[in-house]
Tab-separated table of C-alpha atoms in Angstrom:
chain	number	residue	atom	x	y	z
A	1	UNK	CA	-21.255	-73.775	-17.565
A	2	UNK	CA	-23.097	-73.393	-14.262
A	3	UNK	CA	-25.705	-76.090	-13.689
A	4	UNK	CA	-29.161	-74.741	-13.002
A	5	UNK	CA	-31.789	-76.273	-10.800
A	6	UNK	CA	-35.528	-75.959	-10.905
A	7	UNK	CA	-37.190	-73.938	-8.154
A	8	UNK	CA	-38.819	-77.140	-6.809
A	9	UNK	CA	-35.387	-78.715	-6.330
A	10	UNK	CA	-34.119	-75.640	-4.485
A	11	UNK	CA	-37.156	-75.747	-2.183
A	12	UNK	CA	-36.515	-79.416	-1.464
A	13	UNK	CA	-32.862	-78.603	-0.755
A	14	UNK	CA	-33.974	-75.810	1.605
A	15	UNK	CA	-36.225	-78.245	3.462
A	16	UNK	CA	-33.417	-80.789	3.861
A	17	UNK	CA	-30.914	-78.099	4.877
A	18	UNK	CA	-33.366	-76.754	7.427
A	19	UNK	CA	-33.821	-80.315	8.726
A	20	UNK	CA	-30.073	-80.618	9.303
A	21	UNK	CA	-29.999	-77.235	11.036
A	22	UNK	CA	-32.853	-78.263	13.350
A	23	UNK	CA	-31.015	-81.519	14.066
A	24	UNK	CA	-27.980	-79.457	15.144
A	25	UNK	CA	-30.246	-77.462	17.463
A	26	UNK	CA	-31.522	-80.729	18.955
A	27	UNK	CA	-27.972	-81.989	19.455
A	28	UNK	CA	-27.069	-78.718	21.191
A	29	UNK	CA	-29.905	-79.233	23.659
A	30	UNK	CA	-28.928	-82.882	24.152
A	31	UNK	CA	-25.371	-81.766	24.888
A	32	UNK	CA	-26.714	-79.223	27.406
A	33	UNK	CA	-28.980	-81.819	29.028
A	34	UNK	CA	-26.035	-84.186	29.479
A	35	UNK	CA	-23.938	-81.419	31.012
A	36	UNK	CA	-26.766	-80.410	33.372
A	37	UNK	CA	-27.172	-84.071	34.330
A	38	UNK	CA	-23.667	-83.902	35.754
A	39	UNK	CA	-21.987	-85.834	32.937
A	40	UNK	CA	-18.539	-84.474	32.150
A	41	UNK	CA	-17.905	-84.198	28.426
A	42	UNK	CA	-14.202	-84.811	27.635
A	43	UNK	CA	-13.612	-81.858	25.316
A	44	UNK	CA	-10.417	-79.868	25.801
A	45	UNK	CA	-9.827	-80.911	29.387
A	46	UNK	CA	-13.468	-81.621	30.154
A	47	UNK	CA	-16.666	-79.601	30.209
A	48	UNK	CA	-19.195	-79.778	32.979
A	49	UNK	CA	-21.960	-77.768	34.584
A	50	UNK	CA	-23.458	-78.046	38.020
A	51	UNK	CA	-26.116	-80.722	38.205
A	52	UNK	CA	-29.520	-79.058	37.762
A	53	UNK	CA	-32.357	-81.545	37.379
A	54	UNK	CA	-35.004	-79.061	36.107
A	55	UNK	CA	-32.564	-77.812	33.427
A	56	UNK	CA	-31.815	-81.408	32.447
A	57	UNK	CA	-35.528	-82.124	32.024
A	58	UNK	CA	-36.298	-78.952	30.050
A	59	UNK	CA	-33.284	-79.354	27.754
A	60	UNK	CA	-34.116	-83.045	27.195
A	61	UNK	CA	-37.678	-82.111	26.171
A	62	UNK	CA	-36.315	-79.413	23.843
A	63	UNK	CA	-33.880	-81.911	22.294
A	64	UNK	CA	-36.653	-84.470	21.791
A	65	UNK	CA	-39.189	-82.145	20.153
A	66	UNK	CA	-36.543	-80.578	17.916
A	67	UNK	CA	-35.348	-84.047	16.870
A	68	UNK	CA	-38.929	-84.924	15.895
A	69	UNK	CA	-39.137	-81.720	13.848
A	70	UNK	CA	-35.797	-82.480	12.176
A	71	UNK	CA	-36.874	-86.004	11.243
A	72	UNK	CA	-40.145	-84.664	9.825
A	73	UNK	CA	-38.220	-82.162	7.696
A	74	UNK	CA	-35.562	-84.596	6.494
A	75	UNK	CA	-38.109	-87.312	5.694
A	76	UNK	CA	-40.363	-84.754	3.934
A	77	UNK	CA	-43.298	-85.746	6.130
A	78	UNK	CA	-46.552	-83.998	5.292
A	79	UNK	CA	-46.729	-82.482	8.799
A	80	UNK	CA	-43.146	-81.162	8.759
A	81	UNK	CA	-44.258	-77.526	8.968
A	82	UNK	CA	-46.485	-78.147	11.987
A	83	UNK	CA	-43.958	-80.406	13.747
A	84	UNK	CA	-41.122	-77.947	13.243
A	85	UNK	CA	-43.179	-74.935	14.300
A	86	UNK	CA	-44.507	-76.591	17.471
A	87	UNK	CA	-41.040	-77.941	18.334
A	88	UNK	CA	-39.557	-74.480	18.025
A	89	UNK	CA	-42.271	-72.814	20.084
A	90	UNK	CA	-41.718	-75.369	22.873
A	91	UNK	CA	-37.930	-75.018	22.681
A	92	UNK	CA	-38.141	-71.196	22.601
A	93	UNK	CA	-40.311	-71.274	25.737
A	94	UNK	CA	-37.835	-73.648	27.414
A	95	UNK	CA	-34.893	-71.445	26.473
A	96	UNK	CA	-36.586	-68.306	27.784
A	97	UNK	CA	-37.367	-70.210	30.993
A	98	UNK	CA	-33.668	-71.119	31.236
A	99	UNK	CA	-32.559	-67.511	30.715
A	100	UNK	CA	-35.021	-66.311	33.370
A	101	UNK	CA	-33.868	-69.016	35.809
A	102	UNK	CA	-30.202	-68.159	35.293
A	103	UNK	CA	-30.922	-64.445	35.690
A	104	UNK	CA	-32.826	-65.176	38.921
A	105	UNK	CA	-29.828	-67.087	40.285
A	106	UNK	CA	-31.398	-70.559	40.007
A	107	UNK	CA	-28.784	-71.941	37.616
A	108	UNK	CA	-25.115	-71.728	36.824
A	109	UNK	CA	-24.251	-68.322	35.444
A	110	UNK	CA	-21.199	-68.738	33.220
A	111	UNK	CA	-20.219	-67.393	29.826
A	112	UNK	CA	-20.630	-70.603	27.726
A	113	UNK	CA	-24.037	-71.320	29.272
A	114	UNK	CA	-25.198	-67.724	28.744
A	115	UNK	CA	-23.928	-67.670	25.162
A	116	UNK	CA	-25.608	-70.999	24.324
A	117	UNK	CA	-29.005	-69.839	25.543
A	118	UNK	CA	-28.869	-66.567	23.641
A	119	UNK	CA	-27.446	-67.964	20.404
A	120	UNK	CA	-29.884	-70.887	20.255
A	121	UNK	CA	-32.778	-68.522	21.031
A	122	UNK	CA	-31.832	-66.288	18.087
A	123	UNK	CA	-31.395	-69.351	15.830
A	124	UNK	CA	-34.789	-70.772	16.765
A	125	UNK	CA	-36.567	-67.453	16.267
A	126	UNK	CA	-34.880	-67.216	12.849
A	127	UNK	CA	-36.240	-70.668	11.932
A	128	UNK	CA	-39.772	-69.646	12.978
A	129	UNK	CA	-39.486	-66.479	10.881
A	130	UNK	CA	-38.223	-68.545	7.921
A	131	UNK	CA	-41.149	-70.954	8.294
A	132	UNK	CA	-43.583	-68.046	7.971
A	133	UNK	CA	-41.950	-66.490	4.884
A	134	UNK	CA	-43.452	-67.363	1.501
A	135	UNK	CA	-40.310	-69.319	0.558
A	136	UNK	CA	-40.404	-71.289	3.801
A	137	UNK	CA	-44.085	-72.086	3.465
A	138	UNK	CA	-43.634	-73.213	-0.151
A	139	UNK	CA	-40.716	-75.442	0.877
A	140	UNK	CA	-42.878	-77.085	3.540
A	141	UNK	CA	-45.911	-77.595	1.295
A	142	UNK	CA	-44.135	-78.702	-1.905
A	143	UNK	CA	-44.429	-82.460	-1.360
A	144	UNK	CA	-48.130	-82.307	-0.453
A	145	UNK	CA	-48.912	-80.480	-3.691
A	146	UNK	CA	-46.937	-82.999	-5.751
A	147	UNK	CA	-48.660	-85.958	-4.077
A	148	UNK	CA	-52.100	-84.535	-4.750
A	149	UNK	CA	-51.241	-83.802	-8.376
A	150	UNK	CA	-49.785	-87.294	-8.873
A	151	UNK	CA	-52.684	-89.305	-7.423
A	152	UNK	CA	-54.775	-91.289	-9.794
A	153	UNK	CA	-58.325	-90.344	-10.635
A	154	UNK	CA	-59.517	-93.860	-9.878
A	155	UNK	CA	-58.731	-95.535	-13.197
A	156	UNK	CA	-55.191	-96.628	-12.235
A	157	UNK	CA	-53.367	-94.102	-14.438
A	158	UNK	CA	-51.457	-91.121	-13.110
A	159	UNK	CA	-52.148	-87.623	-14.343
A	160	UNK	CA	-49.404	-85.876	-16.237
């Protein structure tokens, strides 16, 4: 027999899964910031990019704001929707800035760097679209609704 879950549980699972996905985005930007800082990452003979301080700063900011959004999602914070949306808008702007800079010849133009920027841009736009769908909005608001319904009316007993 296949176990069934209530819609509320699936929404909570979606929120946690989205939090892990956003955390992976943040780690991708952290990885990029380290590479742009001139730190060689010992993967398969070593990965490195030319040292580009502006790219290091922008990718560090993107990693930080996305990490905040991920923590808000995973911890089911009441402002998870807002934190995740703002983080993605900042990171999308930073990624577009990176693509423009690379295209203008102000950064290292190589296949892994180009692929990262385009793939993460598509992923972040997909998250923003998901946040604005009815399912995404319900997943973000679920805990607030439950808290309001579970608060006492002042006499010390919870409503059922």
